[in-house]
Coordinates of C-alpha atoms and ligand atoms in Angstrom, one line a residue:
X1065 CA 16.7 -30.2 -13.8
X1066 CA 18.1 -28.5 -16.9
X1067 CA 14.9 -26.5 -17.4
X1068 CA 14.5 -24.9 -14.1
X1069 CA 16.7 -22.8 -11.6
X1070 CA 18.4 -25.2 -9.2
X1071 CA 17.0 -25.1 -5.7
X1072 CA 20.4 -24.1 -4.4
X1073 CA 20.3 -20.9 -6.5
X1074 CA 16.9 -19.8 -5.3
X1075 CA 16.3 -17.1 -2.8
X1076 CA 14.9 -18.9 0.2
X1077 CA 12.0 -17.2 2.0
X1078 CA 10.8 -18.8 5.1
X1079 CA 7.7 -18.1 7.2
X1080 CA 8.2 -18.5 10.9
X1081 CA 5.9 -17.7 14.0
X1082 CA 3.8 -19.3 16.6
X1083 CA 1.1 -21.9 16.1
X1084 CA -2.1 -20.7 14.5
X1085 CA -0.6 -17.3 13.6
X1086 CA -1.5 -18.0 10.1
X1087 CA 1.9 -18.9 8.7
X1088 CA 0.4 -21.6 6.3
X1089 CA -2.5 -19.4 5.4
X1090 CA -0.2 -16.6 4.6
X1091 CA 2.1 -18.9 2.5
X1092 CA -0.9 -19.9 0.5
X1093 CA -2.0 -16.4 0.0
X1094 CA 1.5 -15.1 -1.1
X1095 CA 2.1 -18.0 -3.5
X1096 CA -1.5 -18.2 -4.7
X1097 CA -1.4 -21.9 -4.3
X1098 CA -2.7 -24.4 -1.7
X1099 CA 0.7 -25.6 -0.5
X1100 CA 0.0 -26.1 3.2
X1101 CA -2.9 -27.4 5.2
X1102 CA -4.6 -24.8 7.2
X1103 CA -6.8 -25.4 10.3
X1104 CA -7.7 -23.9 13.6
X1105 CA -6.0 -26.9 15.4
X1106 CA -2.7 -25.8 17.0
X1107 CA 0.3 -27.4 15.4
X1108 CA -1.2 -28.2 12.0
X1109 CA 2.1 -27.9 10.1
X1110 CA 4.6 -30.4 11.4
X1111 CA 7.6 -30.8 9.1
X1112 CA 8.8 -27.7 7.0
X1113 CA 7.0 -27.5 3.6
X1114 CA 9.3 -26.3 0.8
X1115 CA 8.2 -25.3 -2.7
X1116 CA 10.2 -23.9 -5.6
X1117 CA 8.4 -21.5 -7.7
X1118 CA 8.6 -18.2 -9.7
X1119 CA 7.2 -15.4 -7.5
X1120 CA 6.8 -12.0 -8.9
X1121 CA 8.4 -9.5 -8.5
X1122 CA 11.2 -11.6 -7.1
X1123 CA 11.8 -14.4 -9.6
X1124 CA 12.9 -18.0 -8.7
X1125 CA 12.4 -18.6 -5.0
X1126 CA 11.9 -21.3 -2.5
X1127 CA 9.2 -20.7 -0.1
X1128 CA 9.2 -22.5 3.2
X1129 CA 6.4 -22.9 5.7
X1130 CA 7.5 -24.1 9.2
X1131 CA 6.0 -25.6 12.3
X1132 CA 5.0 -23.3 15.1
X1133 CA 8.0 -22.3 17.2
X1134 CA 5.9 -22.6 20.4
X1135 CA 5.2 -26.3 19.9
X1136 CA 5.1 -28.4 23.0
X1137 CA 6.5 -31.9 24.1
X1138 CA 9.3 -34.1 22.7
X1139 CA 7.9 -34.2 19.3
X1140 CA 7.3 -30.5 19.4
X1141 CA 11.0 -30.1 20.4
X1142 CA 12.0 -32.0 17.3
X1143 CA 9.9 -29.8 15.2
X1144 CA 11.3 -26.6 16.6
X1145 CA 14.8 -28.1 15.9
X1146 CA 13.8 -28.6 12.3
X1147 CA 12.6 -25.0 12.2
X1148 CA 15.9 -23.8 13.5
X1149 CA 17.7 -25.7 10.8
X1150 CA 15.7 -24.0 8.3
X1151 CA 17.1 -20.8 9.6
X1152 CA 20.5 -21.9 8.4
X1153 CA 19.4 -21.7 4.8
X1154 CA 17.0 -18.7 5.0
X1155 CA 17.7 -15.6 3.0
X1156 CA 14.7 -13.7 4.0
X1157 CA 12.5 -14.4 6.9
X1158 CA 8.9 -13.5 7.5
X1159 CA 7.8 -13.5 11.1
X1160 CA 4.1 -14.1 11.1
X1161 CA 2.3 -12.8 14.3
X1162 CA -1.3 -12.9 15.1
X1163 CA -2.4 -9.2 15.2
X1164 CA -5.0 -9.9 17.7
X1165 CA -2.4 -11.2 20.1
X1166 CA 0.8 -9.2 19.1
X1167 CA 4.4 -10.1 19.6
X1168 CA 5.2 -12.6 22.4
X1169 CA 8.4 -13.9 23.9
X1170 CA 8.8 -16.6 21.2
X1171 CA 8.4 -14.0 18.5
X1172 CA 11.1 -11.8 20.2
X1173 CA 13.4 -14.8 20.5
X1174 CA 13.0 -15.4 16.7
X1175 CA 13.8 -11.9 16.0
X1176 CA 17.0 -12.2 18.1
X1177 CA 17.9 -15.2 16.0
X1178 CA 17.3 -13.3 12.7
X1179 CA 19.6 -10.5 14.0
X1180 CA 22.3 -13.0 15.3
X1181 CA 22.3 -14.8 11.8
X1182 CA 22.0 -11.6 9.8
X1183 CA 18.8 -12.6 8.1
X1184 CA 16.7 -9.6 6.8
X1185 CA 13.1 -10.0 8.2
X1186 CA 9.7 -8.6 7.9
X1187 CA 7.2 -8.8 10.6
X1188 CA 3.8 -9.6 9.1
X1189 CA 0.9 -9.0 11.6
X1190 CA -1.6 -11.3 10.1
X1191 CA -5.5 -11.4 10.6
X1192 CA -5.6 -7.6 10.1
X1193 CA -9.2 -8.3 9.1
X1194 CA -9.8 -8.7 12.9
X1195 CA -7.4 -6.1 14.2
X1196 CA -5.0 -3.4 12.8
X1197 CA -1.8 -2.4 14.5
X1198 CA 0.7 0.4 13.9
X1199 CA 3.6 -0.8 11.6
X1200 CA 7.2 0.2 11.5
X1201 CA 9.6 0.1 8.6
X1202 CA 10.0 -3.6 8.2
X1203 CA 6.4 -4.4 9.4
X1204 CA 3.1 -4.8 7.6
X1205 CA -0.4 -5.6 8.5
X1206 CA -1.8 -8.4 6.3
X1207 CA -4.8 -10.8 6.1
X1208 CA -4.3 -14.1 4.6
X1209 CA -8.2 -14.3 4.5
X1210 CA -9.1 -11.0 2.7
X1211 CA -5.7 -10.8 1.0
X1212 CA -5.3 -7.1 2.2
X1213 CA -1.6 -6.1 1.7
X1214 CA -0.5 -9.5 0.5
X1215 CA 0.8 -7.8 -2.7
X1216 CA 2.5 -5.1 -0.6
X1217 CA 4.2 -7.9 1.4
X1218 CA 5.5 -9.4 -1.9
X1219 CA 6.8 -6.0 -2.9
X1220 CA 8.7 -5.7 0.3
X1221 CA 10.1 -9.2 -0.2
X1222 CA 11.1 -8.1 -3.8
X1223 CA 13.0 -5.1 -2.4
X1224 CA 14.9 -7.1 0.0
X1225 CA 15.8 -9.7 -2.5
X1226 CA 17.2 -7.1 -4.8
X1227 CA 19.5 -5.9 -2.2
X1228 CA 20.8 -9.4 -1.2
X1229 CA 21.4 -10.6 -4.8
X1230 CA 23.5 -7.7 -5.8
X1231 CA 26.7 -9.4 -4.8
X1232 CA 27.6 -11.4 -7.9
X1233 CA 29.8 -14.4 -7.4
X1234 CA 31.0 -16.7 -10.1
X1235 CA 32.1 -20.4 -10.7
X1236 CA 34.3 -19.7 -13.6
X1237 CA 33.1 -16.7 -15.5
X1238 CA 35.7 -14.4 -14.0
X1239 CA 38.6 -16.8 -14.7
X1240 CA 38.1 -17.0 -18.5
X1241 CA 37.9 -14.5 -21.4
X1242 CA 35.8 -14.3 -24.4
X1243 CA 36.8 -16.9 -27.0
X1244 CA 38.8 -19.0 -24.6
X1245 CA 38.5 -22.7 -25.0
X1246 CA 37.6 -24.5 -21.7
X1247 CA 37.7 -28.3 -21.5
X1248 CA 35.3 -29.8 -19.1
X1249 CA 36.3 -33.4 -18.1
X1250 CA 33.3 -35.4 -16.8
X1251 CA 33.7 -39.1 -16.1
X1252 CA 30.6 -41.1 -17.1
X1253 CA 30.9 -44.2 -14.9
X1254 CA 28.3 -46.4 -13.4
X1255 CA 27.6 -43.7 -10.6
X1256 CA 26.8 -41.1 -13.1
X1257 CA 23.0 -40.3 -13.2
X1258 CA 21.1 -41.6 -16.1
X1259 CA 20.5 -39.3 -19.1
X1260 CA 22.0 -36.1 -17.7
X1261 CA 25.1 -34.4 -16.4
X1262 CA 25.3 -33.4 -12.8
X1263 CA 24.6 -29.9 -11.4
X1264 CA 28.2 -28.5 -10.9
X1265 CA 29.0 -29.4 -14.5
X1266 CA 25.7 -27.9 -15.8
X1267 CA 26.3 -24.7 -14.0
X1268 CA 30.0 -24.4 -15.0
X1269 CA 28.9 -25.1 -18.5
X1270 CA 26.4 -22.3 -18.4
X1271 CA 29.0 -19.8 -17.2
X1272 CA 31.4 -20.7 -20.0
X1273 CA 28.7 -19.8 -22.4
X1274 CA 27.8 -16.6 -20.5
X1275 CA 31.3 -15.6 -20.9
X1276 CA 31.3 -16.1 -24.8
X1277 CA 33.9 -18.7 -24.2
X1278 CA 33.9 -22.1 -25.9
X1279 CA 33.2 -25.3 -23.9
X1280 CA 34.3 -28.7 -24.8
X1281 CA 33.0 -31.5 -22.8
X1282 CA 34.7 -34.8 -22.8
X1283 CA 35.3 -37.9 -20.7
X1284 CA 38.7 -38.4 -19.1
X1285 CA 39.4 -41.2 -21.5
X1286 CA 39.0 -38.9 -24.6
X1287 CA 40.9 -36.0 -23.2
X1288 CA 44.2 -36.8 -24.9
X1289 CA 42.4 -36.9 -28.2
X1290 CA 40.6 -33.7 -27.3
X1291 CA 43.7 -31.8 -26.5
X1292 CA 45.3 -33.1 -29.7
X1293 CA 42.3 -32.0 -31.8
X1294 CA 42.6 -28.3 -30.5
X1295 CA 46.4 -28.5 -30.6
X1296 CA 46.5 -27.8 -26.9
X1297 CA 45.0 -24.4 -27.4
X1298 CA 43.1 -24.4 -24.2
X1299 CA 42.7 -21.8 -21.4
X1300 CA 41.6 -24.1 -18.6
X1301 CA 40.8 -27.7 -18.1
X1302 CA 38.2 -28.5 -15.3
X1303 CA 37.8 -32.1 -14.3
X1304 CA 35.8 -34.0 -11.8
X1305 CA 38.0 -34.4 -8.7
X1306 CA 37.8 -38.2 -8.7
X1307 CA 40.0 -38.2 -12.0
X1308 CA 42.4 -35.5 -10.8
X1309 CA 45.3 -37.9 -10.7
X1310 CA 44.7 -39.3 -14.2
X1311 CA 43.9 -36.0 -15.7
X1312 CA 46.8 -34.1 -14.2
X1313 CA 49.2 -36.5 -16.0
X1314 CA 47.6 -35.8 -19.4
X1315 CA 47.2 -32.0 -19.1
X1316 CA 50.5 -30.2 -19.9
X1317 CA 51.8 -28.1 -16.9
X1318 CA 51.4 -25.0 -19.0
X1319 CA 47.6 -25.4 -19.1
X1320 CA 45.7 -24.4 -15.9
X1321 CA 43.9 -27.2 -14.3
X1322 CA 41.2 -27.3 -11.6
X1323 CA 38.2 -29.3 -10.5
X1324 CA 34.4 -28.6 -10.4
X1325 CA 34.4 -29.3 -6.7
X1326 CA 37.1 -26.7 -6.0
X1327 CA 35.3 -24.2 -8.2
X1328 CA 32.1 -24.9 -6.3
X1329 CA 33.8 -24.5 -3.0
X1330 CA 35.0 -21.0 -4.2
X1331 CA 31.5 -20.1 -5.3
X1332 CA 30.0 -21.1 -2.1
X1333 CA 32.7 -19.4 -0.1
X1334 CA 34.8 -21.9 1.7
X1335 CA 37.8 -22.4 -0.5
X1336 CA 40.1 -20.3 1.6
X1337 CA 39.1 -22.3 4.8
X1338 CA 39.8 -25.6 3.0
X1339 CA 43.2 -24.5 1.9
X1340 CA 44.1 -23.5 5.4
X1341 CA 42.6 -26.7 6.8
X1342 CA 43.7 -29.3 4.4
X1343 CA 47.1 -30.2 6.0
X1344 CA 45.1 -31.2 9.2
X1345 CA 44.8 -34.6 7.7
X1346 CA 48.4 -35.3 8.5
X1347 CA 47.5 -35.1 12.3
X1348 CA 45.0 -37.9 11.9
X1349 CA 45.5 -40.8 14.3
X1350 CA 44.3 -44.4 14.6
X1351 CA 40.7 -44.2 15.7
X1352 CA 40.3 -40.5 14.7
X1353 CA 36.8 -39.9 13.4
X1354 CA 36.3 -38.0 10.2
X1355 CA 33.0 -36.7 9.0
X1356 CA 32.3 -36.9 5.2
X1357 CA 29.4 -34.6 4.4
X1358 CA 27.7 -34.6 1.1
X1359 CA 24.9 -32.1 0.1
X1360 CA 23.0 -34.3 -2.2
X1361 CA 20.7 -37.0 -0.9
X1362 CA 20.5 -39.1 -4.1
X1363 CA 23.3 -41.4 -3.3
X1364 CA 24.2 -41.9 -7.0
X1365 CA 24.6 -38.3 -7.8
X1366 CA 28.1 -38.3 -6.3
X1367 CA 28.4 -42.0 -6.6
X1368 CA 30.8 -43.6 -4.3
X1369 CA 33.2 -40.7 -3.9
X1370 CA 32.3 -39.8 -0.4
X1371 CA 31.5 -43.4 0.9
X1372 CA 34.2 -45.4 -0.8
X1373 CA 36.9 -43.4 -2.7
X1374 CA 37.8 -40.6 -0.3
X1375 CA 37.8 -43.1 2.8
X1376 CA 40.1 -45.4 0.8
X1377 CA 42.5 -42.7 -0.3
X1378 CA 42.5 -41.0 3.1
X1379 CA 43.4 -44.3 4.9
X1380 CA 46.1 -44.9 2.3
X1381 CA 47.6 -41.5 2.6
X1382 CA 47.6 -41.3 6.4
X1383 CA 48.3 -44.9 6.9
X1384 CA 45.9 -44.7 9.9
X1385 CA 43.0 -46.7 10.7
X1386 CA 40.4 -43.8 10.6
X1387 CA 36.7 -44.1 11.5
X1388 CA 34.5 -42.6 8.8
X1389 CA 31.1 -41.2 9.3
X1390 CA 28.9 -40.0 6.5
X1391 CA 26.1 -37.5 6.4
X1392 CA 23.9 -36.2 3.4
X1393 CA 21.5 -33.7 2.3
X1394 CA 20.4 -31.2 5.0
X1395 CA 21.4 -33.5 7.8
X1396 CA 24.5 -32.2 9.6
X1397 CA 25.5 -33.1 13.1
X1398 CA 24.7 -30.6 15.8
X1399 CA 27.8 -31.4 17.7
X1400 CA 31.1 -31.6 15.8
X1401 CA 33.4 -32.1 18.7
X1402 CA 33.8 -35.9 18.0
X1403 CA 35.3 -35.1 14.6
X1404 CA 39.0 -34.6 13.8
X1405 CA 38.2 -33.2 10.4
X1406 CA 35.1 -32.4 8.3
X1407 CA 35.4 -33.2 4.6
X1408 CA 32.7 -31.5 2.6
X1409 CA 31.6 -31.8 -1.1
X1410 CA 31.3 -28.6 -3.3
X1411 CA 27.8 -28.1 -1.8
X1412 CA 26.2 -27.6 -5.3
X1413 CA 22.9 -28.8 -3.9
X1414 CA 22.9 -26.7 -0.8
X1415 CA 22.4 -22.9 -0.9
X1416 CA 25.5 -20.9 0.1
X1417 CA 23.9 -19.8 3.5
X1418 CA 23.8 -23.5 4.6
X1419 CA 27.2 -24.4 3.5
X1420 CA 28.6 -21.2 5.2
X1421 CA 26.8 -22.0 8.4
X1422 CA 28.3 -25.4 8.4
X1423 CA 31.8 -23.9 7.9
X1424 CA 31.3 -21.3 10.6
X1425 CA 30.1 -24.1 13.0
X1426 CA 33.2 -26.1 12.3
X1427 CA 35.5 -23.1 12.7
X1428 CA 33.7 -22.2 16.0
X1429 CA 34.4 -25.8 17.2
X1430 CA 37.9 -25.8 16.0
X1431 CA 37.3 -28.5 13.4
X1432 CA 39.2 -28.3 10.1
X1433 CA 36.7 -27.9 7.3
X1434 CA 38.0 -29.3 4.0
X1435 CA 36.5 -29.5 0.5
X1436 CA 36.5 -32.8 -1.4
X1437 CA 38.4 -31.3 -4.4
X1438 CA 41.1 -29.7 -2.3
X1439 CA 41.6 -32.8 -0.3
X1440 CA 42.0 -35.0 -3.3
X1441 CA 44.4 -32.6 -5.1
X1442 CA 46.4 -32.3 -2.0
X1443 CA 46.7 -36.1 -1.6
X1444 CA 47.7 -36.3 -5.2
X1445 CA 50.4 -33.6 -4.7
X1446 CA 48.8 -31.1 -7.1
X1447 CA 47.1 -28.6 -4.7
X1448 CA 49.5 -25.8 -5.9
X1449 CA 48.7 -26.5 -9.5
X1450 CA 44.9 -26.9 -9.2
X1451 CA 44.4 -23.7 -7.3
X1452 CA 46.9 -21.4 -9.1
X1453 CA 44.3 -19.9 -11.4
X1454 CA 42.1 -19.0 -8.5
X1455 CA 44.7 -16.7 -6.8
Ligands
GTP2387 N1 -9.6 -14.0 10.4 C1 -8.4 -14.6 9.9 N2 -8.1 -15.8 10.2 C2 -6.9 -16.3 9.7 C3 -6.1 -15.5 8.9 N3 -5.1 -16.2 8.6 C4 -5.3 -17.5 9.2 N4 -6.4 -17.5 9.8 C5 -7.0 -18.7 10.5 O1 -6.1 -19.0 11.7 C6 -6.0 -20.4 11.8 C7 -4.7 -21.0 11.8 O2 -4.2 -20.8 10.5 P1 -2.9 -21.6 9.9 O3 -2.5 -21.0 8.6 O4 -3.2 -23.1 9.8 O5 -1.9 -21.3 10.9 P2 -0.3 -21.8 11.2 O6 0.4 -20.6 11.7 O7 0.2 -22.3 9.9 O8 -0.5 -22.8 12.3 P3 0.4 -24.2 12.7 O9 0.6 -24.9 11.4 O10 -0.4 -24.9 13.6 O11 1.6 -23.7 13.3 C8 -7.0 -21.0 10.7 O12 -8.3 -21.3 11.3 C9 -7.0 -20.0 9.6 O13 -8.3 -20.0 8.9 C10 -6.5 -14.1 8.7 O14 -5.8 -13.4 8.0 N5 -7.6 -13.7 9.2
MG2388 MG1 0.8 -24.2 9.5

């Protein structure tokens, strides 16, 4: 984990198209690896295949091969649903069309989806060893068999990726100055993963170093001693949201305080929505249903915060008998209408596209979308304090 770019930070390039268009063959050709099974049988690829790799000239990417969008029957429908879910995390789409057949209605529907979701796309007319077609600006004739134009396709992907990565966003770098001391408070309890620190902490630490600032990492139990040792000379304290209450009592009001989850929500683009939405918990009633969504699937990564701590605190705060539902990883309910509120982790394991598509879905359905850290600081009465430095 420490040695490679996290999946959530990689450009996701997904290959879509009809069965037998040669999606898997082209993925193998582009990556130079045998990632996906190829065969003349329709519907060879069933579940999406995702592989993290370094792809020149782009850099760290996640390449995704998908099932044919024209798949049939109930199972086919489920596969198509999975393919649509992939759209929510795709930065660049490659529509693979069989050049001997040309674009069909499924392909056109996909193109509409790309446009609707603002996904830059390339149409790759594959099997150009059998037939060539005239290509427009974002189109290219390729052959996964002879490898004709496969490098040119990679160059096109490289150009698009340069455009979409221009917009820099930061976790903490823009909040601190060179030489600042930043204290990171990371509880190590039984829920902490063995032998490492978790992703939001790693990413924050890296940015503190990038800013030529000084990072001090400590557990909450050593925080008092830490602050004493540096005579309170500290530009910012960042803690795990679970220990907000404890930490807020130790850190003097004069030192800015926030949490990893809040910083992550800002980085992924849903801080403002969370701030607007958080007071919606006051409207919860007995039997209201709340969805708690966690981006990681390794249960222990976030420990019991989503399944135990937040539900307990929420019930205590609202004094209502609330129903809690949990989801994790890439699973996110299709229909949010049953939920009074969605409470979402910082989303460090999901790419920003996926988090934003969840936020937009919630907004479209009128369901408040709140970040873990914002919720916890609100319930502890320190919302103003923990977001002051971000404004
Ligand atoms: N002539 C020629 N055949 C190709 C080319 N690319 C793929 N094929 C053949 O087309 C067939 C389907 O290839 P796949 O890569 O499995 O197609 P797919 O789009 O992944 O198909 P599904 O997984 O079923 O959706 C195989 O028999 C490939 O050998 C190409 O560039 N030229
Ligand atoms: Mg395939």
